[in-house]
Each structure stands twice: as C-alpha cells, then as structure tokens.
C-alpha cells in the first residue's frame, strides 16, 4: 500500500495501482483515462460526472463494468465484498488523512465568475490535473456501485460496510432489499432508485444520504437509522407504509414534495437540524408521537392535521 508521505496526488499516483489491484476489471478502462489525460480531455467535474463529451464517453463503459463488478461481489461470497471493502477502507483512510484531499472539491473545480456565481466545469480541454480531479478519480475506483442496473435477484447487504458509500443512482431493484444494520460511508447516493421494498433499519449514513426522487413501491423501513449528515427525501414516493420510528437526523433533513400514499410513522424520531416538509403529501395516518425537533422545522403547505401533529411534538 502506498505511503501517505510519498503521495503526490497526481494522475499516475501509486495509490491508483493499489486500487486497480482490487478492481482488475478497470485496468483497460483506466488506460483510456490515461490517454484522455495526456490529450487534456479528461474532465470529471464532480463525483461520477463527466464534464465533456470525451469524458462522458469514457465513463459510460466504466460505470457499467463497475456496477457489474459490485453486484458480483454482493451476490457471490460474502467474503468477496467484505475483504474488498476492508482494503478500500484502509487505502481511503490514508488518502483522506491529508486535509487538502479531504477538503477538496470533488472534480475539476467550478467555473467562477466576477459576480460570485459559479457553474460546473464543462471545458473540453483541461490544462491542469488538480487535487479535485485526483479525488474524483480516486472515488471512481473506491466506490461500490449498482448504478443504473436492473436487479432481479434478492439483494442482502445487511451488516455490510461501504467505506466510500454506495452509488445506487437510477437502479431498479425488483426484489426486496435487506440493508438492515448496514454502514454507508460518504458519497452514498440513492437518488432516482426504484425499490421494491427496502429495509434500512438500524443502518448508519456517515455523511449525506440522498433518496431524492426515489420510488418505494413496497414498504420503506428506516427504524432506528442514524443520519449523520444531510438527508434528502425530496420528491420521493412512498407507495406503501413508511417507518422512521426512532430515527436520528443529526443534520438537515428534507421531505419537500415527498408523497406518502399510506401510513408513515415518525414517532420517537429526533430532528436535530433544519427540517422541511413543505409541499409533502400525506394520504393516510401520520404519527409524530414522542418525536423531537431540537432544530427548526418548516411545515409550509401540508395538510392542517399533519402540521398540527408536528407543532404538538417536542420542540426543546
């Protein structure tokens, strides 16, 4: 394993060799990346996002193979994923011990304008390989992903650890997901996912947890989950009952535009950060018994009975 003191955070840093040894499926695709870097066309402008046509084309095959490799580890021997995650976690611990890496923007950096505004970098040419680019490339190889897969088999990730998070963006899980007691590291993204039913009970999300525009076609269980970072359930559809009993939301939490078609239970939940339910829709019973809001809560345009139950909760 590469030593921190020897790392230069360059595009050919030895740490990438460590990660390729754990991800042999990526070796040929990493050579494509190297060619694009030499031609100054490699622009990963955010986590898992190509900033120009050349990079997006290079990532298209990469994402498919990364998802296939992750699925094979998860549905095969449990040791496959556990040993992979353990090694990735050790490498990531050393990399993110560097404060510059830990605090860097993921990607090539945003375009800044004189009025203070900024836009994502979509330049075709990238003259300099930055520490943000290094971080984005590191995440490409260290993150587990089922992005955009249609998964017909039952997935059991209960009790597993994803040190750099799990990318589920646009995945379709046609059978129930068991994620009970799972630990999701930073950069987890479950946006635009179609779940059959999912059990995240007693899990932990150690940074942001995105479930934006996600659909739960069956039960959604989040009992006793700890969200250490921001949690987003904006525009999320809960077709069946949803359970958030005993959850701890340690940061900001958003349910803007969420739709609960059946019962939802927030009893005994603690909302420590700013929380918003603006424009949420509730089709059946809503429970806030013994829930606590140490942070501010924004109720906005929601049914009067739901608003009253939130107001009647504990607001220390």
mmCIF file of N, CA and C in Angstrom, residues 31-142:
data_model
loop_
_atom_site.group_PDB
_atom_site.id
_atom_site.type_symbol
_atom_site.label_atom_id
_atom_site.label_comp_id
_atom_site.label_asym_id
_atom_site.label_seq_id
_atom_site.Cartn_x
_atom_site.Cartn_y
_atom_site.Cartn_z
ATOM 1 N N UNK A 31 -6.611 2.763 -18.775
ATOM 2 C CA UNK A 31 -5.699 3.158 -19.850
ATOM 3 C C UNK A 31 -6.356 4.176 -20.771
ATOM 4 N N UNK A 32 -7.663 4.035 -20.993
ATOM 5 C CA UNK A 32 -8.410 5.035 -21.778
ATOM 6 C C UNK A 32 -8.367 6.374 -21.067
ATOM 7 N N UNK A 33 -8.571 6.348 -19.765
ATOM 8 C CA UNK A 33 -8.480 7.579 -18.968
ATOM 9 C C UNK A 33 -7.119 8.233 -19.137
ATOM 10 N N UNK A 34 -6.049 7.438 -19.087
ATOM 11 C CA UNK A 34 -4.703 7.994 -19.201
ATOM 12 C C UNK A 34 -4.509 8.687 -20.548
ATOM 13 N N UNK A 35 -5.021 8.086 -21.615
ATOM 14 C CA UNK A 35 -4.923 8.725 -22.932
ATOM 15 C C UNK A 35 -5.659 10.060 -22.955
ATOM 16 N N UNK A 36 -6.831 10.105 -22.336
ATOM 17 C CA UNK A 36 -7.598 11.353 -22.300
ATOM 18 C C UNK A 36 -6.871 12.415 -21.482
ATOM 19 N N UNK A 37 -6.218 12.001 -20.404
ATOM 20 C CA UNK A 37 -5.448 12.957 -19.611
ATOM 21 C C UNK A 37 -4.293 13.526 -20.423
ATOM 22 N N UNK A 38 -3.595 12.652 -21.149
ATOM 23 C CA UNK A 38 -2.464 13.122 -21.971
ATOM 24 C C UNK A 38 -2.916 14.060 -23.070
ATOM 25 N N UNK A 39 -4.157 13.847 -23.549
ATOM 26 C CA UNK A 39 -4.722 14.741 -24.561
ATOM 27 C C UNK A 39 -5.450 15.927 -23.955
ATOM 28 N N UNK A 40 -5.415 16.036 -22.632
ATOM 29 C CA UNK A 40 -6.057 17.119 -21.884
ATOM 30 C C UNK A 40 -7.559 17.164 -22.090
ATOM 31 N N UNK A 41 -8.167 15.985 -22.241
ATOM 32 C CA UNK A 41 -9.616 15.896 -22.410
ATOM 33 C C UNK A 41 -10.332 15.286 -21.198
ATOM 34 N N UNK A 42 -9.588 14.869 -20.172
ATOM 35 C CA UNK A 42 -10.211 14.189 -19.038
ATOM 36 C C UNK A 42 -10.753 15.232 -18.066
ATOM 37 N N UNK A 43 -12.081 15.310 -17.942
ATOM 38 C CA UNK A 43 -12.705 16.313 -17.085
ATOM 39 C C UNK A 43 -13.839 15.668 -16.290
ATOM 40 N N UNK A 44 -13.508 15.126 -15.114
ATOM 41 C CA UNK A 44 -14.532 14.664 -14.180
ATOM 42 C C UNK A 44 -14.857 15.860 -13.292
ATOM 43 N N UNK A 45 -15.998 16.496 -13.545
ATOM 44 C CA UNK A 45 -16.263 17.796 -12.915
ATOM 45 C C UNK A 45 -17.002 17.700 -11.587
ATOM 46 N N UNK A 46 -17.368 16.493 -11.173
ATOM 47 C CA UNK A 46 -17.998 16.261 -9.878
ATOM 48 C C UNK A 46 -17.969 14.754 -9.654
ATOM 49 N N UNK A 47 -18.517 14.289 -8.559
ATOM 50 C CA UNK A 47 -18.496 12.861 -8.311
ATOM 51 C C UNK A 47 -19.334 12.140 -9.361
ATOM 52 N N UNK A 48 -18.698 11.217 -10.076
ATOM 53 C CA UNK A 48 -19.358 10.378 -11.082
ATOM 54 C C UNK A 48 -19.967 11.176 -12.231
ATOM 55 N N UNK A 49 -19.413 12.342 -12.545
ATOM 56 C CA UNK A 49 -19.963 13.166 -13.625
ATOM 57 C C UNK A 49 -18.862 13.602 -14.577
ATOM 58 N N UNK A 50 -19.051 13.285 -15.844
ATOM 59 C CA UNK A 50 -18.135 13.758 -16.864
ATOM 60 C C UNK A 50 -18.508 15.167 -17.302
ATOM 61 N N UNK A 51 -17.490 16.023 -17.432
ATOM 62 C CA UNK A 51 -17.755 17.416 -17.768
ATOM 63 C C UNK A 51 -17.729 17.723 -19.242
ATOM 64 N N UNK A 52 -17.307 16.765 -20.075
ATOM 65 C CA UNK A 52 -17.317 16.989 -21.522
ATOM 66 C C UNK A 52 -17.642 15.671 -22.215
ATOM 67 N N UNK A 53 -17.824 15.734 -23.518
ATOM 68 C CA UNK A 53 -18.264 14.553 -24.268
ATOM 69 C C UNK A 53 -17.246 13.432 -24.198
ATOM 70 N N UNK A 54 -15.964 13.781 -24.257
ATOM 71 C CA UNK A 54 -14.926 12.758 -24.243
ATOM 72 C C UNK A 54 -14.922 11.986 -22.918
ATOM 73 N N UNK A 55 -15.052 12.712 -21.822
ATOM 74 C CA UNK A 55 -15.047 12.064 -20.519
ATOM 75 C C UNK A 55 -16.314 11.246 -20.310
ATOM 76 N N UNK A 56 -17.447 11.787 -20.713
ATOM 77 C CA UNK A 56 -18.704 11.044 -20.558
ATOM 78 C C UNK A 56 -18.667 9.736 -21.331
ATOM 79 N N UNK A 57 -18.095 9.767 -22.521
ATOM 80 C CA UNK A 57 -17.978 8.535 -23.307
ATOM 81 C C UNK A 57 -17.058 7.534 -22.620
ATOM 82 N N UNK A 58 -15.983 8.035 -22.031
ATOM 83 C CA UNK A 58 -15.064 7.144 -21.327
ATOM 84 C C UNK A 58 -15.684 6.537 -20.079
ATOM 85 N N UNK A 59 -16.562 7.307 -19.420
ATOM 86 C CA UNK A 59 -17.187 6.830 -18.190
ATOM 87 C C UNK A 59 -18.346 5.876 -18.444
ATOM 88 N N UNK A 60 -18.949 5.927 -19.614
ATOM 89 C CA UNK A 60 -20.137 5.116 -19.870
ATOM 90 C C UNK A 60 -19.848 3.628 -19.672
ATOM 91 N N UNK A 61 -18.779 3.139 -20.287
ATOM 92 C CA UNK A 61 -18.419 1.736 -20.109
ATOM 93 C C UNK A 61 -17.908 1.469 -18.704
ATOM 94 N N UNK A 62 -17.208 2.436 -18.152
ATOM 95 C CA UNK A 62 -16.659 2.275 -16.804
ATOM 96 C C UNK A 62 -17.773 2.029 -15.801
ATOM 97 N N UNK A 63 -18.825 2.846 -15.846
ATOM 98 C CA UNK A 63 -19.913 2.704 -14.880
ATOM 99 C C UNK A 63 -20.587 1.344 -14.992
ATOM 100 N N UNK A 64 -20.773 0.866 -16.221
ATOM 101 C CA UNK A 64 -21.421 -0.431 -16.400
ATOM 102 C C UNK A 64 -20.579 -1.545 -15.784
ATOM 103 N N UNK A 65 -19.284 -1.525 -16.049
ATOM 104 C CA UNK A 65 -18.414 -2.579 -15.515
ATOM 105 C C UNK A 65 -18.254 -2.464 -14.005
ATOM 106 N N UNK A 66 -18.224 -1.244 -13.503
ATOM 107 C CA UNK A 66 -18.114 -1.074 -12.046
ATOM 108 C C UNK A 66 -19.353 -1.633 -11.348
ATOM 109 N N UNK A 67 -20.535 -1.364 -11.912
ATOM 110 C CA UNK A 67 -21.771 -1.886 -11.328
ATOM 111 C C UNK A 67 -21.817 -3.408 -11.397
ATOM 112 N N UNK A 68 -21.421 -3.955 -12.532
ATOM 113 C CA UNK A 68 -21.409 -5.415 -12.678
ATOM 114 C C UNK A 68 -20.465 -6.058 -11.656
ATOM 115 N N UNK A 69 -19.297 -5.433 -11.447
ATOM 116 C CA UNK A 69 -18.319 -5.980 -10.504
ATOM 117 C C UNK A 69 -18.839 -5.907 -9.072
ATOM 118 N N UNK A 70 -19.498 -4.791 -8.730
ATOM 119 C CA UNK A 70 -20.059 -4.662 -7.379
ATOM 120 C C UNK A 70 -21.140 -5.703 -7.145
ATOM 121 N N UNK A 71 -22.026 -5.890 -8.118
ATOM 122 C CA UNK A 71 -23.104 -6.865 -7.978
ATOM 123 C C UNK A 71 -22.533 -8.272 -7.797
ATOM 124 N N UNK A 72 -21.495 -8.597 -8.562
ATOM 125 C CA UNK A 72 -20.883 -9.925 -8.458
ATOM 126 C C UNK A 72 -20.316 -10.150 -7.060
ATOM 127 N N UNK A 73 -19.723 -9.119 -6.465
ATOM 128 C CA UNK A 73 -19.186 -9.265 -5.107
ATOM 129 C C UNK A 73 -20.304 -9.446 -4.083
ATOM 130 N N UNK A 74 -21.429 -8.764 -4.305
ATOM 131 C CA UNK A 74 -22.503 -8.788 -3.312
ATOM 132 C C UNK A 74 -23.345 -10.051 -3.371
ATOM 133 N N UNK A 75 -23.528 -10.606 -4.553
ATOM 134 C CA UNK A 75 -24.375 -11.804 -4.658
ATOM 135 C C UNK A 75 -23.542 -13.077 -4.625
ATOM 136 N N UNK A 76 -22.228 -12.938 -4.669
ATOM 137 C CA UNK A 76 -21.356 -14.102 -4.561
ATOM 138 C C UNK A 76 -21.033 -14.374 -3.107
ATOM 139 N N UNK A 77 -19.820 -14.737 -2.841
ATOM 140 C CA UNK A 77 -19.394 -14.991 -1.466
ATOM 141 C C UNK A 77 -19.356 -13.686 -0.687
ATOM 142 N N UNK A 78 -19.892 -13.712 0.526
ATOM 143 C CA UNK A 78 -19.869 -12.512 1.363
ATOM 144 C C UNK A 78 -18.448 -12.044 1.615
ATOM 145 N N UNK A 79 -17.511 -12.979 1.607
ATOM 146 C CA UNK A 79 -16.112 -12.619 1.852
ATOM 147 C C UNK A 79 -15.587 -11.715 0.747
ATOM 148 N N UNK A 80 -16.087 -11.904 -0.473
ATOM 149 C CA UNK A 80 -15.615 -11.086 -1.594
ATOM 150 C C UNK A 80 -15.785 -9.608 -1.305
ATOM 151 N N UNK A 81 -17.013 -9.208 -0.937
ATOM 152 C CA UNK A 81 -17.242 -7.788 -0.656
ATOM 153 C C UNK A 81 -16.525 -7.357 0.609
ATOM 154 N N UNK A 82 -16.589 -8.161 1.652
ATOM 155 C CA UNK A 82 -16.029 -7.748 2.939
ATOM 156 C C UNK A 82 -14.532 -7.502 2.845
ATOM 157 N N UNK A 83 -13.810 -8.386 2.167
ATOM 158 C CA UNK A 83 -12.363 -8.202 2.042
ATOM 159 C C UNK A 83 -12.047 -7.011 1.148
ATOM 160 N N UNK A 84 -12.823 -6.846 0.061
ATOM 161 C CA UNK A 84 -12.642 -5.692 -0.834
ATOM 162 C C UNK A 84 -12.866 -4.398 -0.065
ATOM 163 N N UNK A 85 -13.966 -4.324 0.686
ATOM 164 C CA UNK A 85 -14.296 -3.109 1.430
ATOM 165 C C UNK A 85 -13.245 -2.810 2.493
ATOM 166 N N UNK A 86 -12.734 -3.841 3.128
ATOM 167 C CA UNK A 86 -11.718 -3.633 4.161
ATOM 168 C C UNK A 86 -10.459 -3.012 3.559
ATOM 169 N N UNK A 87 -10.007 -3.527 2.424
ATOM 170 C CA UNK A 87 -8.802 -2.986 1.796
ATOM 171 C C UNK A 87 -9.026 -1.573 1.281
ATOM 172 N N UNK A 88 -10.184 -1.344 0.659
ATOM 173 C CA UNK A 88 -10.504 0.004 0.173
ATOM 174 C C UNK A 88 -10.550 0.983 1.340
ATOM 175 N N UNK A 89 -11.144 0.561 2.448
ATOM 176 C CA UNK A 89 -11.232 1.432 3.610
ATOM 177 C C UNK A 89 -9.873 1.827 4.151
ATOM 178 N N UNK A 90 -8.928 0.898 4.157
ATOM 179 C CA UNK A 90 -7.584 1.208 4.634
ATOM 180 C C UNK A 90 -6.888 2.212 3.719
ATOM 181 N N UNK A 91 -7.029 2.016 2.412
ATOM 182 C CA UNK A 91 -6.429 2.960 1.464
ATOM 183 C C UNK A 91 -7.070 4.333 1.614
ATOM 184 N N UNK A 92 -8.408 4.369 1.692
ATOM 185 C CA UNK A 92 -9.116 5.647 1.810
ATOM 186 C C UNK A 92 -8.752 6.374 3.096
ATOM 187 N N UNK A 93 -8.548 5.630 4.170
ATOM 188 C CA UNK A 93 -8.174 6.260 5.437
ATOM 189 C C UNK A 93 -6.877 7.041 5.300
ATOM 190 N N UNK A 94 -5.907 6.449 4.598
ATOM 191 C CA UNK A 94 -4.636 7.135 4.410
ATOM 192 C C UNK A 94 -4.778 8.338 3.479
ATOM 193 N N UNK A 95 -5.536 8.177 2.410
ATOM 194 C CA UNK A 95 -5.702 9.271 1.448
ATOM 195 C C UNK A 95 -6.405 10.458 2.096
ATOM 196 N N UNK A 96 -7.512 10.212 2.781
ATOM 197 C CA UNK A 96 -8.296 11.307 3.343
ATOM 198 C C UNK A 96 -7.714 11.827 4.651
ATOM 199 N N UNK A 97 -6.629 11.213 5.127
ATOM 200 C CA UNK A 97 -5.902 11.800 6.252
ATOM 201 C C UNK A 97 -5.225 13.097 5.840
ATOM 202 N N UNK A 98 -5.012 13.263 4.539
ATOM 203 C CA UNK A 98 -4.475 14.512 4.019
ATOM 204 C C UNK A 98 -5.606 15.541 3.987
ATOM 205 N N UNK A 99 -5.451 16.615 4.739
ATOM 206 C CA UNK A 99 -6.511 17.617 4.860
ATOM 207 C C UNK A 99 -6.851 18.234 3.512
ATOM 208 N N UNK A 100 -5.848 18.417 2.661
ATOM 209 C CA UNK A 100 -6.101 19.016 1.350
ATOM 210 C C UNK A 100 -7.026 18.145 0.511
ATOM 211 N N UNK A 101 -6.822 16.833 0.583
ATOM 212 C CA UNK A 101 -7.695 15.921 -0.151
ATOM 213 C C UNK A 101 -9.081 15.905 0.471
ATOM 214 N N UNK A 102 -9.132 15.814 1.783
ATOM 215 C CA UNK A 102 -10.418 15.730 2.474
ATOM 216 C C UNK A 102 -11.291 16.940 2.185
ATOM 217 N N UNK A 103 -10.686 18.122 2.085
ATOM 218 C CA UNK A 103 -11.455 19.352 1.914
ATOM 219 C C UNK A 103 -11.629 19.772 0.461
ATOM 220 N N UNK A 104 -10.985 19.064 -0.460
ATOM 221 C CA UNK A 104 -11.031 19.477 -1.867
ATOM 222 C C UNK A 104 -12.412 19.257 -2.477
ATOM 223 N N UNK A 105 -12.793 20.159 -3.367
ATOM 224 C CA UNK A 105 -13.978 19.943 -4.191
ATOM 225 C C UNK A 105 -13.759 18.708 -5.048
ATOM 226 N N UNK A 106 -14.770 17.862 -5.156
ATOM 227 C CA UNK A 106 -14.638 16.659 -5.976
ATOM 228 C C UNK A 106 -14.761 17.056 -7.441
ATOM 229 N N UNK A 107 -13.665 16.932 -8.182
ATOM 230 C CA UNK A 107 -13.715 17.213 -9.608
ATOM 231 C C UNK A 107 -12.805 18.337 -10.020
ATOM 232 N N UNK A 108 -12.984 18.772 -11.247
ATOM 233 C CA UNK A 108 -12.079 19.735 -11.865
ATOM 234 C C UNK A 108 -12.276 21.155 -11.374
ATOM 235 N N UNK A 109 -13.235 21.375 -10.507
ATOM 236 C CA UNK A 109 -13.444 22.726 -9.991
ATOM 237 C C UNK A 109 -14.485 23.472 -10.796
ATOM 238 N N UNK A 110 -15.241 24.292 -10.122
ATOM 239 C CA UNK A 110 -16.304 25.025 -10.791
ATOM 240 C C UNK A 110 -15.762 26.282 -11.456
ATOM 241 N N UNK A 111 -16.454 26.724 -12.495
ATOM 242 C CA UNK A 111 -16.092 27.963 -13.170
ATOM 243 C C UNK A 111 -16.614 29.137 -12.350
ATOM 244 N N UNK A 112 -15.719 30.010 -11.938
ATOM 245 C CA UNK A 112 -16.088 31.145 -11.108
ATOM 246 C C UNK A 112 -16.218 32.411 -11.954
ATOM 247 N N UNK A 113 -17.225 33.227 -11.608
ATOM 248 C CA UNK A 113 -17.475 34.470 -12.318
ATOM 249 C C UNK A 113 -17.316 35.654 -11.381
ATOM 250 N N UNK A 114 -17.136 36.834 -11.953
ATOM 251 C CA UNK A 114 -16.829 38.024 -11.163
ATOM 252 C C UNK A 114 -17.944 38.392 -10.196
ATOM 253 N N UNK A 115 -19.182 37.983 -10.500
ATOM 254 C CA UNK A 115 -20.291 38.315 -9.597
ATOM 255 C C UNK A 115 -20.436 37.319 -8.452
ATOM 256 N N UNK A 116 -19.502 36.378 -8.360
ATOM 257 C CA UNK A 116 -19.538 35.409 -7.281
ATOM 258 C C UNK A 116 -20.257 34.127 -7.613
ATOM 259 N N UNK A 117 -20.920 34.067 -8.753
ATOM 260 C CA UNK A 117 -21.630 32.856 -9.148
ATOM 261 C C UNK A 117 -20.648 31.830 -9.718
ATOM 262 N N UNK A 118 -21.124 30.608 -9.862
ATOM 263 C CA UNK A 118 -20.272 29.552 -10.393
ATOM 264 C C UNK A 118 -21.111 28.536 -11.141
ATOM 265 N N UNK A 119 -20.473 27.859 -12.074
ATOM 266 C CA UNK A 119 -21.118 26.806 -12.850
ATOM 267 C C UNK A 119 -20.184 25.602 -12.913
ATOM 268 N N UNK A 120 -20.761 24.440 -13.143
ATOM 269 C CA UNK A 120 -19.949 23.238 -13.294
ATOM 270 C C UNK A 120 -19.001 23.396 -14.479
ATOM 271 N N UNK A 121 -17.818 22.840 -14.342
ATOM 272 C CA UNK A 121 -16.806 22.938 -15.388
ATOM 273 C C UNK A 121 -17.124 21.945 -16.509
ATOM 274 N N UNK A 122 -17.391 22.470 -17.695
ATOM 275 C CA UNK A 122 -17.681 21.622 -18.854
ATOM 276 C C UNK A 122 -16.671 21.836 -19.972
ATOM 277 N N UNK A 123 -15.485 22.298 -19.616
ATOM 278 C CA UNK A 123 -14.458 22.575 -20.630
ATOM 279 C C UNK A 123 -14.034 21.292 -21.338
ATOM 280 N N UNK A 124 -13.864 21.381 -22.634
ATOM 281 C CA UNK A 124 -13.381 20.235 -23.393
ATOM 282 C C UNK A 124 -11.917 19.953 -23.066
ATOM 283 N N UNK A 125 -11.143 21.011 -22.844
ATOM 284 C CA UNK A 125 -9.733 20.873 -22.522
ATOM 285 C C UNK A 125 -9.492 21.188 -21.047
ATOM 286 N N UNK A 126 -8.685 20.376 -20.393
ATOM 287 C CA UNK A 126 -8.301 20.601 -19.007
ATOM 288 C C UNK A 126 -6.787 20.738 -18.954
ATOM 289 N N UNK A 127 -6.332 21.942 -18.748
ATOM 290 C CA UNK A 127 -4.903 22.218 -18.817
ATOM 291 C C UNK A 127 -4.134 21.657 -17.622
ATOM 292 N N UNK A 128 -4.806 21.525 -16.482
ATOM 293 C CA UNK A 128 -4.111 21.120 -15.262
ATOM 294 C C UNK A 128 -4.875 20.002 -14.572
ATOM 295 N N UNK A 129 -4.143 19.027 -14.078
ATOM 296 C CA UNK A 129 -4.736 17.962 -13.268
ATOM 297 C C UNK A 129 -4.673 18.404 -11.820
ATOM 298 N N UNK A 130 -5.838 18.632 -11.209
ATOM 299 C CA UNK A 130 -5.912 19.228 -9.888
ATOM 300 C C UNK A 130 -6.111 18.168 -8.809
ATOM 301 N N UNK A 131 -5.985 18.599 -7.556
ATOM 302 C CA UNK A 131 -6.242 17.695 -6.440
ATOM 303 C C UNK A 131 -7.716 17.270 -6.429
ATOM 304 N N UNK A 132 -8.597 18.157 -6.921
ATOM 305 C CA UNK A 132 -10.004 17.784 -7.037
ATOM 306 C C UNK A 132 -10.223 16.692 -8.064
ATOM 307 N N UNK A 133 -9.457 16.749 -9.164
ATOM 308 C CA UNK A 133 -9.519 15.687 -10.166
ATOM 309 C C UNK A 133 -9.013 14.371 -9.581
ATOM 310 N N UNK A 134 -7.923 14.460 -8.816
ATOM 311 C CA UNK A 134 -7.415 13.263 -8.151
ATOM 312 C C UNK A 134 -8.491 12.648 -7.261
ATOM 313 N N UNK A 135 -9.167 13.494 -6.488
ATOM 314 C CA UNK A 135 -10.203 12.999 -5.579
ATOM 315 C C UNK A 135 -11.331 12.343 -6.359
ATOM 316 N N UNK A 136 -11.746 12.968 -7.464
ATOM 317 C CA UNK A 136 -12.815 12.393 -8.281
ATOM 318 C C UNK A 136 -12.402 11.045 -8.856
ATOM 319 N N UNK A 137 -11.160 10.947 -9.331
ATOM 320 C CA UNK A 137 -10.672 9.688 -9.892
ATOM 321 C C UNK A 137 -10.532 8.619 -8.816
ATOM 322 N N UNK A 138 -10.081 9.035 -7.643
ATOM 323 C CA UNK A 138 -9.975 8.081 -6.534
ATOM 324 C C UNK A 138 -11.347 7.486 -6.203
ATOM 325 N N UNK A 139 -12.371 8.314 -6.184
ATOM 326 C CA UNK A 139 -13.715 7.836 -5.871
ATOM 327 C C UNK A 139 -14.238 6.894 -6.944
ATOM 328 N N UNK A 140 -13.846 7.115 -8.190
ATOM 329 C CA UNK A 140 -14.300 6.222 -9.263
ATOM 330 C C UNK A 140 -13.908 4.777 -8.984
ATOM 331 N N UNK A 141 -12.726 4.573 -8.431
ATOM 332 C CA UNK A 141 -12.239 3.216 -8.199
ATOM 333 C C UNK A 141 -12.559 2.684 -6.808
ATOM 334 N N UNK A 142 -12.862 3.574 -5.869
ATOM 335 C CA UNK A 142 -13.035 3.120 -4.488
ATOM 336 C C UNK A 142 -14.494 2.982 -4.069
#
